[in-house]
Amino acid sequence: MKRSDSILIDINNPVFQEDLFSLEKEEAINILGTLRKIKKLSWIEVYKDKGLKWELVQSKTGLGKQRLYTVRVSKKFRAVVYREAQFIRFLSLHPDHDSAYR
């Protein structure tokens, strides 16, 4: 993997952290496993990965008008994210598919 295609993970958003830290231990461990997986992938692999299911959120944009996406981070949760250069920035966790798009 080229250095420019490596992924940096940002989980410093307060909403994401509150969501993550309120999870049961087992679910938090599952999500941590997904973050480890993402760290090992290239951006092209993230976009194509059938387990992550990278999807555009057409119903809203970020505060900076950036496009928002969802990724599956466990069997129960999706995360709202956006890409900024090499960073995947996590914004929130959602226990059901539909709430990630509202």
PDB file of C-alpha atoms in Angstrom:
ATOM      1  CA  MET A   1       0.000   0.000   0.000  1.00  0.00           C
ATOM      2  CA  LYS A   2       1.353   3.418  -0.921  1.00  0.00           C
ATOM      3  CA  ARG A   3       1.859   5.786   2.006  1.00  0.00           C
ATOM      4  CA  SER A   4      -0.521   8.324   0.420  1.00  0.00           C
ATOM      5  CA  ASP A   5      -3.287   5.708   0.321  1.00  0.00           C
ATOM      6  CA  SER A   6      -2.981   4.697   3.976  1.00  0.00           C
ATOM      7  CA  ILE A   7      -5.931   5.545   6.186  1.00  0.00           C
ATOM      8  CA  LEU A   8      -5.785   7.638   9.330  1.00  0.00           C
ATOM      9  CA  ILE A   9      -8.702   7.203  11.737  1.00  0.00           C
ATOM     10  CA  ASP A  10     -10.195  10.115  13.676  1.00  0.00           C
ATOM     11  CA  ILE A  11     -12.571   9.158  16.499  1.00  0.00           C
ATOM     12  CA  ASN A  12     -12.243  12.457  18.375  1.00  0.00           C
ATOM     13  CA  ASN A  13     -15.754  13.729  17.656  1.00  0.00           C
ATOM     14  CA  PRO A  14     -17.555  14.168  21.028  1.00  0.00           C
ATOM     15  CA  VAL A  15     -20.813  12.661  19.718  1.00  0.00           C
ATOM     16  CA  PHE A  16     -19.020   9.578  18.399  1.00  0.00           C
ATOM     17  CA  GLN A  17     -17.106   9.179  21.653  1.00  0.00           C
ATOM     18  CA  GLU A  18     -20.270   9.459  23.744  1.00  0.00           C
ATOM     19  CA  ASP A  19     -21.959   6.840  21.543  1.00  0.00           C
ATOM     20  CA  LEU A  20     -18.946   4.516  21.692  1.00  0.00           C
ATOM     21  CA  PHE A  21     -18.353   4.817  25.437  1.00  0.00           C
ATOM     22  CA  SER A  22     -21.994   4.088  26.212  1.00  0.00           C
ATOM     23  CA  LEU A  23     -21.927   0.700  24.469  1.00  0.00           C
ATOM     24  CA  GLU A  24     -21.797  -2.665  26.160  1.00  0.00           C
ATOM     25  CA  LYS A  25     -18.279  -4.099  26.305  1.00  0.00           C
ATOM     26  CA  GLU A  26     -18.876  -6.779  23.652  1.00  0.00           C
ATOM     27  CA  GLU A  27     -20.274  -4.292  21.118  1.00  0.00           C
ATOM     28  CA  ALA A  28     -17.441  -1.817  21.750  1.00  0.00           C
ATOM     29  CA  ILE A  29     -14.917  -4.615  21.144  1.00  0.00           C
ATOM     30  CA  ASN A  30     -16.660  -5.479  17.855  1.00  0.00           C
ATOM     31  CA  ILE A  31     -16.407  -1.867  16.711  1.00  0.00           C
ATOM     32  CA  LEU A  32     -12.752  -1.675  17.749  1.00  0.00           C
ATOM     33  CA  GLY A  33     -12.145  -4.727  15.552  1.00  0.00           C
ATOM     34  CA  THR A  34     -13.701  -2.915  12.607  1.00  0.00           C
ATOM     35  CA  LEU A  35     -11.498   0.128  13.228  1.00  0.00           C
ATOM     36  CA  ARG A  36      -8.447  -2.168  13.186  1.00  0.00           C
ATOM     37  CA  LYS A  37      -9.670  -3.651   9.904  1.00  0.00           C
ATOM     38  CA  ILE A  38     -10.122  -0.206   8.335  1.00  0.00           C
ATOM     39  CA  LYS A  39      -6.608   0.814   9.411  1.00  0.00           C
ATOM     40  CA  LYS A  40      -5.160  -2.103   7.417  1.00  0.00           C
ATOM     41  CA  LEU A  41      -7.063  -1.267   4.218  1.00  0.00           C
ATOM     42  CA  SER A  42      -6.442   1.206   1.423  1.00  0.00           C
ATOM     43  CA  TRP A  43      -9.143   3.713   0.504  1.00  0.00           C
ATOM     44  CA  ILE A  44     -10.058   1.710  -2.590  1.00  0.00           C
ATOM     45  CA  GLU A  45     -10.456  -1.402  -0.435  1.00  0.00           C
ATOM     46  CA  VAL A  46     -12.683   0.473   2.055  1.00  0.00           C
ATOM     47  CA  TYR A  47     -14.961   1.667  -0.743  1.00  0.00           C
ATOM     48  CA  LYS A  48     -15.283  -1.862  -2.165  1.00  0.00           C
ATOM     49  CA  ASP A  49     -15.437  -3.870   1.074  1.00  0.00           C
ATOM     50  CA  LYS A  50     -18.767  -5.726   1.216  1.00  0.00           C
ATOM     51  CA  GLY A  51     -18.657  -5.961   5.017  1.00  0.00           C
ATOM     52  CA  LEU A  52     -18.248  -2.217   5.536  1.00  0.00           C
ATOM     53  CA  LYS A  53     -20.842  -1.252   2.888  1.00  0.00           C
ATOM     54  CA  TRP A  54     -19.623   2.344   2.338  1.00  0.00           C
ATOM     55  CA  GLU A  55     -22.781   4.288   1.387  1.00  0.00           C
ATOM     56  CA  LEU A  56     -23.478   7.935   0.594  1.00  0.00           C
ATOM     57  CA  VAL A  57     -25.966   9.731   2.858  1.00  0.00           C
ATOM     58  CA  GLN A  58     -27.956  11.708   0.315  1.00  0.00           C
ATOM     59  CA  SER A  59     -30.298  13.332   2.829  1.00  0.00           C
ATOM     60  CA  LYS A  60     -27.704  15.530   4.582  1.00  0.00           C
ATOM     61  CA  THR A  61     -24.205  17.004   4.476  1.00  0.00           C
ATOM     62  CA  GLY A  62     -21.658  17.806   7.152  1.00  0.00           C
ATOM     63  CA  LEU A  63     -21.191  21.183   8.833  1.00  0.00           C
ATOM     64  CA  GLY A  64     -18.527  22.053   6.250  1.00  0.00           C
ATOM     65  CA  LYS A  65     -20.867  20.893   3.454  1.00  0.00           C
ATOM     66  CA  GLN A  66     -18.808  17.726   3.014  1.00  0.00           C
ATOM     67  CA  ARG A  67     -20.468  14.550   1.826  1.00  0.00           C
ATOM     68  CA  LEU A  68     -21.378  12.134   4.589  1.00  0.00           C
ATOM     69  CA  TYR A  69     -21.250   8.364   4.355  1.00  0.00           C
ATOM     70  CA  THR A  70     -22.171   5.401   6.490  1.00  0.00           C
ATOM     71  CA  VAL A  71     -20.129   2.290   7.141  1.00  0.00           C
ATOM     72  CA  ARG A  72     -21.162  -0.884   8.907  1.00  0.00           C
ATOM     73  CA  VAL A  73     -19.020  -1.153  12.046  1.00  0.00           C
ATOM     74  CA  SER A  74     -20.763  -4.191  13.555  1.00  0.00           C
ATOM     75  CA  LYS A  75     -23.799  -6.381  12.990  1.00  0.00           C
ATOM     76  CA  LYS A  76     -25.883  -3.907  15.005  1.00  0.00           C
ATOM     77  CA  PHE A  77     -24.307  -0.517  14.228  1.00  0.00           C
ATOM     78  CA  ARG A  78     -23.508   1.818  11.369  1.00  0.00           C
ATOM     79  CA  ALA A  79     -21.303   4.894  11.735  1.00  0.00           C
ATOM     80  CA  VAL A  80     -21.661   8.223   9.985  1.00  0.00           C
ATOM     81  CA  VAL A  81     -18.271   9.271   8.606  1.00  0.00           C
ATOM     82  CA  TYR A  82     -16.637  11.527   6.082  1.00  0.00           C
ATOM     83  CA  ARG A  83     -13.311  11.477   4.305  1.00  0.00           C
ATOM     84  CA  GLU A  84     -10.879  14.358   4.606  1.00  0.00           C
ATOM     85  CA  ALA A  85      -7.642  13.669   2.727  1.00  0.00           C
ATOM     86  CA  GLN A  86      -6.184  10.539   4.394  1.00  0.00           C
ATOM     87  CA  PHE A  87      -8.547  10.735   7.379  1.00  0.00           C
ATOM     88  CA  ILE A  88     -11.782   8.856   7.908  1.00  0.00           C
ATOM     89  CA  ARG A  89     -13.554  10.988  10.499  1.00  0.00           C
ATOM     90  CA  PHE A  90     -16.207   9.249  12.607  1.00  0.00           C
ATOM     91  CA  LEU A  91     -19.164  11.441  13.617  1.00  0.00           C
ATOM     92  CA  SER A  92     -21.770   9.164  15.236  1.00  0.00           C
ATOM     93  CA  LEU A  93     -22.974   5.597  15.773  1.00  0.00           C
ATOM     94  CA  HIS A  94     -26.457   4.369  14.907  1.00  0.00           C
ATOM     95  CA  PRO A  95     -28.077   1.139  16.103  1.00  0.00           C
ATOM     96  CA  ASP A  96     -30.348   0.929  13.083  1.00  0.00           C
ATOM     97  CA  HIS A  97     -29.718   1.581   9.415  1.00  0.00           C
ATOM     98  CA  ASP A  98     -32.427   4.212   8.973  1.00  0.00           C
ATOM     99  CA  SER A  99     -31.337   6.495  11.826  1.00  0.00           C
ATOM    100  CA  ALA A 100     -27.923   6.943  10.196  1.00  0.00           C
ATOM    101  CA  TYR A 101     -29.622   8.659   7.267  1.00  0.00           C
ATOM    102  CA  ARG A 102     -31.675  11.185   9.260  1.00  0.00           C
TER     103      ARG A 102
END
